[in-house]
XYZ file of C-alpha atoms in Angstrom:
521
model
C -18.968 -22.686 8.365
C -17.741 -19.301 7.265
C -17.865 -17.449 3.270
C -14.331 -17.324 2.325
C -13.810 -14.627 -0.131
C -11.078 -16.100 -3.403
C -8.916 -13.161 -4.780
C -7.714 -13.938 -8.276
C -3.862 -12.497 -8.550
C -2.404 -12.669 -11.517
C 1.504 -14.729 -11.304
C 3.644 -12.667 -13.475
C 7.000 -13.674 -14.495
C 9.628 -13.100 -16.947
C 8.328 -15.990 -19.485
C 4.650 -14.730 -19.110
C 5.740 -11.164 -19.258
C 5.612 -10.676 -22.426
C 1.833 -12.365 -23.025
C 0.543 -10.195 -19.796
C 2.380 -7.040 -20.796
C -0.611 -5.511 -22.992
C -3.305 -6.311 -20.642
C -1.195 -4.836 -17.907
C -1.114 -1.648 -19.711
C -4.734 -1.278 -20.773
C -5.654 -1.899 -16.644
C -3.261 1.015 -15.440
C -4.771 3.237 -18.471
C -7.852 2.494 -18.092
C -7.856 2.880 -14.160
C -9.928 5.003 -11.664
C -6.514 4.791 -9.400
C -3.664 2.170 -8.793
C -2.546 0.818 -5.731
C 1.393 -0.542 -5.188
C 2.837 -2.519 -2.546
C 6.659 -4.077 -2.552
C 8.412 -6.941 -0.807
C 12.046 -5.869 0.009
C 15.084 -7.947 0.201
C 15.915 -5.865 3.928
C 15.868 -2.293 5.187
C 19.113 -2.047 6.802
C 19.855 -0.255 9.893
C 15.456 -0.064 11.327
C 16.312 2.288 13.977
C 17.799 4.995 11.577
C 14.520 4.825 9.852
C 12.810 6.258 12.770
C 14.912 8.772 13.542
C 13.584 11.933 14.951
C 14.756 14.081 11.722
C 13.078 13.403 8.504
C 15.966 13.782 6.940
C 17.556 11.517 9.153
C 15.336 9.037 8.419
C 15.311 9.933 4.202
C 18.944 9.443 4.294
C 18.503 5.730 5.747
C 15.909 4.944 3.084
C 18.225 6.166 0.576
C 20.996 3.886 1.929
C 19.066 0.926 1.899
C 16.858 1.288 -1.643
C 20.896 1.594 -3.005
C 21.615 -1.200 -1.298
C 18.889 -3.692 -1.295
C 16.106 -4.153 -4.084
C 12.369 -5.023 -4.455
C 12.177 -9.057 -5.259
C 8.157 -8.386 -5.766
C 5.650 -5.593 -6.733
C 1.914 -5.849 -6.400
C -0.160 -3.583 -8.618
C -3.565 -3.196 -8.200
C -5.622 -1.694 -10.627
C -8.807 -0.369 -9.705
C -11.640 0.983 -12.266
C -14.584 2.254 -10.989
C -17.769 1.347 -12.955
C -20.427 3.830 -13.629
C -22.842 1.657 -15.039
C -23.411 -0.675 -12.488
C -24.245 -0.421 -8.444
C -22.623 3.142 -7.698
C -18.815 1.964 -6.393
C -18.160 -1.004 -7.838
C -14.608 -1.059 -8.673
C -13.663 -3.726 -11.721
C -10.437 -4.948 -10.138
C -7.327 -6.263 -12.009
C -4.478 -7.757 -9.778
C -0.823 -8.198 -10.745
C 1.984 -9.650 -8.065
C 5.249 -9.814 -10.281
C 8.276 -11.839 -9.072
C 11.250 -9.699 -9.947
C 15.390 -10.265 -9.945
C 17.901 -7.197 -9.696
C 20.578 -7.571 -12.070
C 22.862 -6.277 -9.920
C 24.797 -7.067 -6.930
C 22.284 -6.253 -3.553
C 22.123 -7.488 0.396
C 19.304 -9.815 1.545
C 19.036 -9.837 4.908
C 18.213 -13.004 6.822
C 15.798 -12.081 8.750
C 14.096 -10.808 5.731
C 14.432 -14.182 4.320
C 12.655 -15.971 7.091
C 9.999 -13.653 7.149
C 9.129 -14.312 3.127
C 9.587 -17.619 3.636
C 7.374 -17.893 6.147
C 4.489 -15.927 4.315
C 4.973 -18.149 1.097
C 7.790 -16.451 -0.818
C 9.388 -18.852 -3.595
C 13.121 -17.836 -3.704
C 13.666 -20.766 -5.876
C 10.970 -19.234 -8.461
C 12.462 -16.033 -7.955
C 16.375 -17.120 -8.840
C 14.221 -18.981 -12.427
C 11.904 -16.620 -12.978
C 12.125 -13.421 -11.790
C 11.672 -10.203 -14.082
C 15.318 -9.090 -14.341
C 15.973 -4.995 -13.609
C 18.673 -2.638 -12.745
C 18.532 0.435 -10.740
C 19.394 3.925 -11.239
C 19.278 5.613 -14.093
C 18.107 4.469 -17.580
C 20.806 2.488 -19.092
C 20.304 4.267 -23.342
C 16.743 4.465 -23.468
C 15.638 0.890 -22.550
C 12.999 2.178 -20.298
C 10.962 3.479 -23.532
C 11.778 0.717 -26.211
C 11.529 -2.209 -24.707
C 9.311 -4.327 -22.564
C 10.371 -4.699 -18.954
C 10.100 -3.574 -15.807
C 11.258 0.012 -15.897
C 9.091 0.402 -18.592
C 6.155 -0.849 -16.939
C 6.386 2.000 -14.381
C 7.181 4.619 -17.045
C 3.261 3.615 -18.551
C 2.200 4.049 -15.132
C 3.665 7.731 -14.855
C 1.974 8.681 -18.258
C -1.403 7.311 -17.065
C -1.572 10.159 -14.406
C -3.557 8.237 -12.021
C -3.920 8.612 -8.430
C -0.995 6.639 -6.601
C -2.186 4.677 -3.199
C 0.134 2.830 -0.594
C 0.284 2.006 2.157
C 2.614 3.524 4.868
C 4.494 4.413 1.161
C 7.744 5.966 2.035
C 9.737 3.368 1.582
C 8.033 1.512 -1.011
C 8.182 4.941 -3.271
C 11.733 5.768 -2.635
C 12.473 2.131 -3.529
C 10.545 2.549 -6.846
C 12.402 5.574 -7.569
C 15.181 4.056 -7.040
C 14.617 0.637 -8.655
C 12.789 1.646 -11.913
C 12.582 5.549 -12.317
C 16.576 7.480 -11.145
C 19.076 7.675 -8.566
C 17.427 9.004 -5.513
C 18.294 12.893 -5.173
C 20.453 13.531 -2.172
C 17.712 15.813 -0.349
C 14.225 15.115 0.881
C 13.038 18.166 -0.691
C 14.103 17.644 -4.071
C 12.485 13.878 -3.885
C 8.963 15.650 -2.644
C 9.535 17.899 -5.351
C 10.346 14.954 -7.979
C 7.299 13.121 -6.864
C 4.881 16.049 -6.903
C 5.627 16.595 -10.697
C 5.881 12.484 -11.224
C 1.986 11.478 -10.178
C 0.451 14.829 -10.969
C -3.294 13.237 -9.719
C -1.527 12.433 -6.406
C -0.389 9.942 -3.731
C -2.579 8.890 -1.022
C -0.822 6.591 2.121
C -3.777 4.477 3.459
C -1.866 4.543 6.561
C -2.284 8.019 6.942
C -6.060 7.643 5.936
C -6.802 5.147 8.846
C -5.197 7.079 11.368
C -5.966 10.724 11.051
C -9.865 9.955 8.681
C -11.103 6.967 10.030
C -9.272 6.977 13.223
C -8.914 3.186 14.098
C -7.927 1.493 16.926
C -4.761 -0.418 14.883
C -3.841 0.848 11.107
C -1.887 -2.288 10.009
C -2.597 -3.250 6.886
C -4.367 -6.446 8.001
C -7.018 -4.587 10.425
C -7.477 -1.839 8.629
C -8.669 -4.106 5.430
C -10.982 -5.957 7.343
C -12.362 -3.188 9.406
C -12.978 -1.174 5.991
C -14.690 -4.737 4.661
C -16.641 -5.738 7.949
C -17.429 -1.806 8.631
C -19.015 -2.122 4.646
C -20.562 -5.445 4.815
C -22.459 -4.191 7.751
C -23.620 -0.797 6.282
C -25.146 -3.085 3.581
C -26.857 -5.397 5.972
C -28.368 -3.081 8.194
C -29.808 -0.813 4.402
C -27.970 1.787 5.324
C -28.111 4.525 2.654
C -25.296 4.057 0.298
C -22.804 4.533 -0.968
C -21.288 1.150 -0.438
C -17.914 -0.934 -1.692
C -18.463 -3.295 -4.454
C -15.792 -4.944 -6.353
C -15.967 -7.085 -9.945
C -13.105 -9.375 -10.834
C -12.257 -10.980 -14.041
C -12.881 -14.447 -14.753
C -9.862 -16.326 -16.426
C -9.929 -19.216 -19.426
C -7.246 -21.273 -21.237
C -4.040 -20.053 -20.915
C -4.672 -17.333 -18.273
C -6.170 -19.559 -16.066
C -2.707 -20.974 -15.480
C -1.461 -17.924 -14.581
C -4.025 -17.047 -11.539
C -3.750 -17.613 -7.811
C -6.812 -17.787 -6.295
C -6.282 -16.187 -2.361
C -8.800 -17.227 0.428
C -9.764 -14.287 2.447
C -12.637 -15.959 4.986
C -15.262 -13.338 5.765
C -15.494 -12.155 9.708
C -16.560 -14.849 12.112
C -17.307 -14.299 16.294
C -16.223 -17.126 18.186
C -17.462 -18.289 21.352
C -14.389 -19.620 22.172
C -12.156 -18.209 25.536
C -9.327 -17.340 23.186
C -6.593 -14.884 24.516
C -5.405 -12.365 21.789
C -2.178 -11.517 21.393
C -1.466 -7.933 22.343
C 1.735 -7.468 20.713
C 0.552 -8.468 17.356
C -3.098 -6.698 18.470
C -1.113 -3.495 18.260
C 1.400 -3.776 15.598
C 0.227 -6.884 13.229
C 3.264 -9.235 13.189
C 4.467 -10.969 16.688
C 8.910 -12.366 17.030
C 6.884 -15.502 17.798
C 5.126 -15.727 14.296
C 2.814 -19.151 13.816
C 4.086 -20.561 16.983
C 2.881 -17.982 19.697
C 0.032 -19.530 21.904
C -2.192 -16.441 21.829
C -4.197 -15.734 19.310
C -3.606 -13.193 16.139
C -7.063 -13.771 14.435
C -7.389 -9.964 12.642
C -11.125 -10.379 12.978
C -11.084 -10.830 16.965
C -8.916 -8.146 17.538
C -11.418 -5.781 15.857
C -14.331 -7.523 17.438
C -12.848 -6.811 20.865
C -11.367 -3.071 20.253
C -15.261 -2.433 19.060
C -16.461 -3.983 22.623
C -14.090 -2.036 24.457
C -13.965 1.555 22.824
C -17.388 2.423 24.511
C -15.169 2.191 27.862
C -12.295 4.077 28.235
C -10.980 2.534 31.670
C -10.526 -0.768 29.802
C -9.052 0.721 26.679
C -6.437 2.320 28.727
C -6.078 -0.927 30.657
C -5.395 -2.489 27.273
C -3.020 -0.025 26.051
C -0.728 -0.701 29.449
C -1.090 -4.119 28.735
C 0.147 -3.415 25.511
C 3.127 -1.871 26.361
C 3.882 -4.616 29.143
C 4.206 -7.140 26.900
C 7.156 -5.252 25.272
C 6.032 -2.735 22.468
C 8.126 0.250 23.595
C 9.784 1.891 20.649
C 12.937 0.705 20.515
C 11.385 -2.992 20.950
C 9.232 -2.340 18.406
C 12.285 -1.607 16.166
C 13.918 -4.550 17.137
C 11.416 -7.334 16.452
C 10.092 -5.769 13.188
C 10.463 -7.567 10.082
C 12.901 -6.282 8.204
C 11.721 -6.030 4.784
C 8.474 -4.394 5.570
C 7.370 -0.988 6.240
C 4.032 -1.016 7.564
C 5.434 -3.467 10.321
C 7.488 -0.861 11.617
C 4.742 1.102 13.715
C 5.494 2.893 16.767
C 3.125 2.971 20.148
C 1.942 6.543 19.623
C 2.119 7.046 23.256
C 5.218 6.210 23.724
C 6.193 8.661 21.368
C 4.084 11.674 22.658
C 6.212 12.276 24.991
C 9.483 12.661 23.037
C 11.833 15.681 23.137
C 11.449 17.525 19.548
C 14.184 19.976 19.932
C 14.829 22.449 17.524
C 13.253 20.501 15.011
C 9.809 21.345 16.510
C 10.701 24.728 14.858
C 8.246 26.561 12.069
C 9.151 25.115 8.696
C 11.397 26.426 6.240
C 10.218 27.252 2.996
C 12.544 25.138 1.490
C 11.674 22.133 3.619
C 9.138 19.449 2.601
C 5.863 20.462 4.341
C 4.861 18.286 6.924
C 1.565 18.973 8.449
C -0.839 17.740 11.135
C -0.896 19.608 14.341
C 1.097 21.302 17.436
C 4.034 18.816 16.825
C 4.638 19.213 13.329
C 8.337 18.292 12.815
C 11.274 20.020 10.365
C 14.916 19.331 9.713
C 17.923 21.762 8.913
C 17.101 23.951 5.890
C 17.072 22.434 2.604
C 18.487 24.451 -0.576
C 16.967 23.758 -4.029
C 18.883 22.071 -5.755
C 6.312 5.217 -25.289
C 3.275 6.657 -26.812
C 0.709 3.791 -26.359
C 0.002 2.037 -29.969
C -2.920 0.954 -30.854
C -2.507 -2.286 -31.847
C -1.059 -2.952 -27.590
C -4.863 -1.202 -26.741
C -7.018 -3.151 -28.804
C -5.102 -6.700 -28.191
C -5.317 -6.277 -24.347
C -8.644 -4.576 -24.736
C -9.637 -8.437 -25.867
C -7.907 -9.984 -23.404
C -10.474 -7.578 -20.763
C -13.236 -7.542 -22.103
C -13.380 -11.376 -23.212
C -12.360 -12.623 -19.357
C -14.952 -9.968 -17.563
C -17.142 -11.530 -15.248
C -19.066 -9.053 -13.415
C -21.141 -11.060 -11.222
C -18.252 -11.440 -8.266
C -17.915 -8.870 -5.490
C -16.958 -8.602 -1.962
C -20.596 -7.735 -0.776
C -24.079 -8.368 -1.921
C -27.783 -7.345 -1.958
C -30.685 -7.752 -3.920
C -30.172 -6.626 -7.455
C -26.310 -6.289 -6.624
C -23.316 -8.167 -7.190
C -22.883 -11.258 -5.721
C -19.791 -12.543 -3.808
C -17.607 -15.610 -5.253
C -17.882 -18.085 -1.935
C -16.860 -21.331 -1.160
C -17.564 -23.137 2.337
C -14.613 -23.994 4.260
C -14.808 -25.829 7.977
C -13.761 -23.382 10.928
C -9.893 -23.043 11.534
C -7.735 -24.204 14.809
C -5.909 -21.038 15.934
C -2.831 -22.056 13.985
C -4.112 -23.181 10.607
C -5.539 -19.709 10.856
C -2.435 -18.010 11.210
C -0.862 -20.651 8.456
C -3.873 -19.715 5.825
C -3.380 -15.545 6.257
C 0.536 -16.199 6.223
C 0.457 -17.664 3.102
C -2.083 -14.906 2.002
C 0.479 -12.461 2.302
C 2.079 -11.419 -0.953
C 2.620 -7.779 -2.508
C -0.561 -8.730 -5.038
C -2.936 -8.907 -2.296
C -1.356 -6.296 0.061
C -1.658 -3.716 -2.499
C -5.502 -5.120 -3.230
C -6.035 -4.676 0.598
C -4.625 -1.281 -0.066
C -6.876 -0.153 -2.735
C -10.012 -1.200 -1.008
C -9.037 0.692 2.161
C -8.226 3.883 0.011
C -11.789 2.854 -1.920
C -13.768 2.522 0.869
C -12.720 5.640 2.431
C -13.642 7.934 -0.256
C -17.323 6.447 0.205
C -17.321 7.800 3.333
C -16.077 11.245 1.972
C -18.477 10.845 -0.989
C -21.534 10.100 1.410
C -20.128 13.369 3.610
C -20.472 15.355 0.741
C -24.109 14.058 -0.414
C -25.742 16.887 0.860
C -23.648 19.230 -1.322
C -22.616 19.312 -4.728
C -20.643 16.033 -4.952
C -17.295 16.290 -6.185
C -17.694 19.926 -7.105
C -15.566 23.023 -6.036
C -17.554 26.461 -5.834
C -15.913 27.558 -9.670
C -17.419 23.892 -10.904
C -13.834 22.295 -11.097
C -13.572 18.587 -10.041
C -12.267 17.998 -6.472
C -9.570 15.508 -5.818
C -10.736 12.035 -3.760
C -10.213 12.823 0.378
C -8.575 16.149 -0.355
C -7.751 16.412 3.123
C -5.383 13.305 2.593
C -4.053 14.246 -1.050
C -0.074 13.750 -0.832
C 0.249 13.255 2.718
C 2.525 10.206 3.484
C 2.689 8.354 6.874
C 5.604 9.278 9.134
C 5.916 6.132 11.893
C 5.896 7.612 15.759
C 5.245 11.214 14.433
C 1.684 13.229 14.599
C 2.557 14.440 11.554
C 2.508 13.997 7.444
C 4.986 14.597 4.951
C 3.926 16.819 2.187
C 4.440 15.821 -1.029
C 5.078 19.625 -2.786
C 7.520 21.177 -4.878
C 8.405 24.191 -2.839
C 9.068 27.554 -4.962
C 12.579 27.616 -3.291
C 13.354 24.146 -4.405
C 14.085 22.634 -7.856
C 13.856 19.277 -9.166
C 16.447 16.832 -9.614
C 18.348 16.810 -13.134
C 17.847 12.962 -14.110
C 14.160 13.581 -13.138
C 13.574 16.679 -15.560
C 15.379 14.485 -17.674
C 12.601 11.547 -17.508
C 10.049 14.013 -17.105
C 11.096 15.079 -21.033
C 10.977 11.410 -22.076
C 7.902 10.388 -20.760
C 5.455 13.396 -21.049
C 7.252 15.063 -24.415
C 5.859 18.040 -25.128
C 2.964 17.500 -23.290
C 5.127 18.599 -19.995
């Protein structure tokens, strides 16, 4: 018998909209930091998105956020508490099914792979949040309720922004609910530098170059952060630790709440082979019908019994790339509509001619840091006041649903976890239980509590010192090592989200920027 974790996500559609609108703008406002995630209808052309130039690759995102559109968003809101355990996070989860009013591709591989993992196309066609890209079409992004809107309050909150390998999913934003995507890399680092003033943080980034794990798919590096957390508690480690509150629903609201299983870690003494294609990259061409075994929790168990030895873990990394996860493979059997499914063996790209591009940066060019290989492209040239009567209705809505007795871990005098008992899983009602778990709700809520977990690490680093404080007294950001660094797939490196002095924002952003902060800007 195994503890199976339920994850309230909140359905929203376009006829609850509406109702859920003021309680989703109290839980951005009122937010320690926000996590997003996306489902896309396709990426287009996969290998141009790993080109060796950035800009190479910027240009291909651009092409295919024109082209295709976001059919959901998962927003996760996450509030740390003060007056309760230190970190616990109150946690509000949205996953909204949305529609682009305009003409877009869907790919069909794309298709299968939603449909596999649960996606509703029907629901989406009925009920989906209608949106169009681009620019604001007269000022509906400010006086009205919708989608656009929606990210505009998120932009005035000023809250730290955390994805997961986020490239795509924030040029897609940009392009879906914010402007038309500025021609150069450096003027969309710019636009997002000025955008989320409190920063972005890429989880992906976190887990490879902070906490250094064996895999950094989303799926392992959640349960990593949870088992790595849930142990540290066990053993009375000193703290800090992760501890999460969610709300409890009633009447009408109840309706509106999915309730996902995510079963706690569980050895088994079973001889089960793991596949290593979906060991290294979490997904597998075979999906729910390959033979081997893609149980998250056994492929950490087994890269924690073999990192002591370094013979087997390079054993396992050739065995790895036998069973077909070169680069261009890789490329080839990736989902389509997803990002983080797109990773690259890092050895296999070691050892790949830079060219010019290993050149010093420009000063016009987006910074990209992290080592020996850090990579540039040709030069680059320059180019709804909240009401009150919105707070204090969705203020109600919060504070009469709080329930603060469920959390991921427990301990005496702590918050307890929300359990219920399910009988262990064949291999492929496994893989049939964390398919359907996948949905942009609970990817960006895995997202959040990797980006959460990892700044107890940094916090407990820093215990020793002045926590949080700069020499002149001024608050540090969270993992300032990792402020505004987003992942780059097969590179050693990070871009840099900056405004260079030699670059200047795009004209329909300075244009929003006027709208939305006023004359606070």
């Amino acid at each position: 018998m195994t503890s199976t974790l339920m994850v309230p996500v909140i359905d929203v559609r376009n006829d609850n909209f509406n109702e859920l609108w003021p309680a989703m703008v109290v839980a951005i406002k009122t937010s320690t930091f926000v996590a997003l995630d996306t489902e896309l209808s396709g990426l287009g052309n996969r290998k141009a998105l790993l080109a060796e130039f950035i800009e190479d690759r910027y240009r291909a995102i651009c092409h295919a956020a024109r082209s295709r559109s976001i059919i959901s968003l998962g927003i996760a809101c996450y509030k740390k508490m003060d007056q309760k355990v230190p970190e616990t996070y109150q946690v509000q989860l949205y996953n909204l099914t949305l529609l682009c009013s305009e003409e877009y591709t869907i790919e069909p591989q794309s298709v299968r792979f939603l449909v596999e993992h649960g996606f509703d196309f029907n629901k989406q066609c009925s009920h989906g949040i209608p949106y169009c890209k681009g620019n604001n079409k007269g000022g509906a992004d400010y006086n009205a309720v919708n989608i656009r809107a929606l990210f505009t309050e998120l932009l005035r909150a000023r809250k730290p922004l955390v994805l997961h390998n986020g490239l795509v999913d924030i040029a897609f934003l940009y392009q879906s609910f914010y402007a038309h995507l500025p021609e150069r890399l450096a003027t969309f680092t710019a636009d997002l530098s000025e955008m989320f003033p409190a920063g972005i943080y890429d989880t992906k980034y976190i887990t490879e170059f902070e906490l250094r794990f064996a895999a950094s798919y989303l799926e392992y590096a959640y349960k990593k952060c949870k088992l790595d957390n849930s142990r540290s508690i066990a053993a009375g480690a000193a703290g800090p630790h992760v501890y999460l509150d969610f709300c409890q629903f009633f009447g009408l609201m109840s309706a509106y709440v999915d309730y996902i299983p995510c079963s706690a870690a569980a050895t088994s003494d079973a001889q089960t082979e793991v596949c290593q294609r979906f060991s290294a990259f979490g997904w597998c061409p075979k999906g729910t019908q390959c033979p081997l075994s893609h149980d998250t929790d056994l492929i950490i168990f087994e890269d924690e019994k073999n990192s002591h030895n370094k013979k087997k873990k390079r054993k396992r990394q050739k065995e790895k790339k036998s069973a077909g996860v070169a680069d261009e493979d890789a490329v080839d059997g990736a989902p389509e509509n997803k990002m983080p499914h797109m990773d690259v063996d890092p050895e296999e790209m070691s050892g790949v001619q830079q060219g010019p591009a290993a050149e010093s940066c420009s000063p016009c060019m987006p910074q990209l840091e992290g080592g020996e290989n850090s990579q540039t492209n040709e030069e680059l040239e320059g180019k709804k006041t909240e009401t009150e009567h919105t707070l204090s209705a969705a203020t109600a809505v919060i504070n009469n649903n709080t329930n603060t007795n469920i959390a991921v871990e427990s301990r005496a005098g702590g918050p307890k976890e929300r359990v219920s008992d399910v009988p262990a899983e064949s291999n492929n009602q496994k893989k049939k239980e964390e398919a359907g778990t996948h949905r942009a709700g609970f990817d960006a809520f895995m997202t959040g509590y990797i980006f959460a977990y990892s700044c107890t690490l940094w916090k407990t680093e820093k215990a020793e010192q002045a926590a949080g404080q700069t020499e002149n007294g001024e608050e540090e950001p969270w993992l300032p090592t990792c402020l505004n660094k987003v992942y780059l797939s097969g590179k050693t490196t990070a871009l840099n989200v900056v405004k260079s002095t030699f670059t200047k924002s795009s004209k329909a952003h300075m244009l929003k920027m006027e709208m939305v902060w006023g004359a606070q800007k």
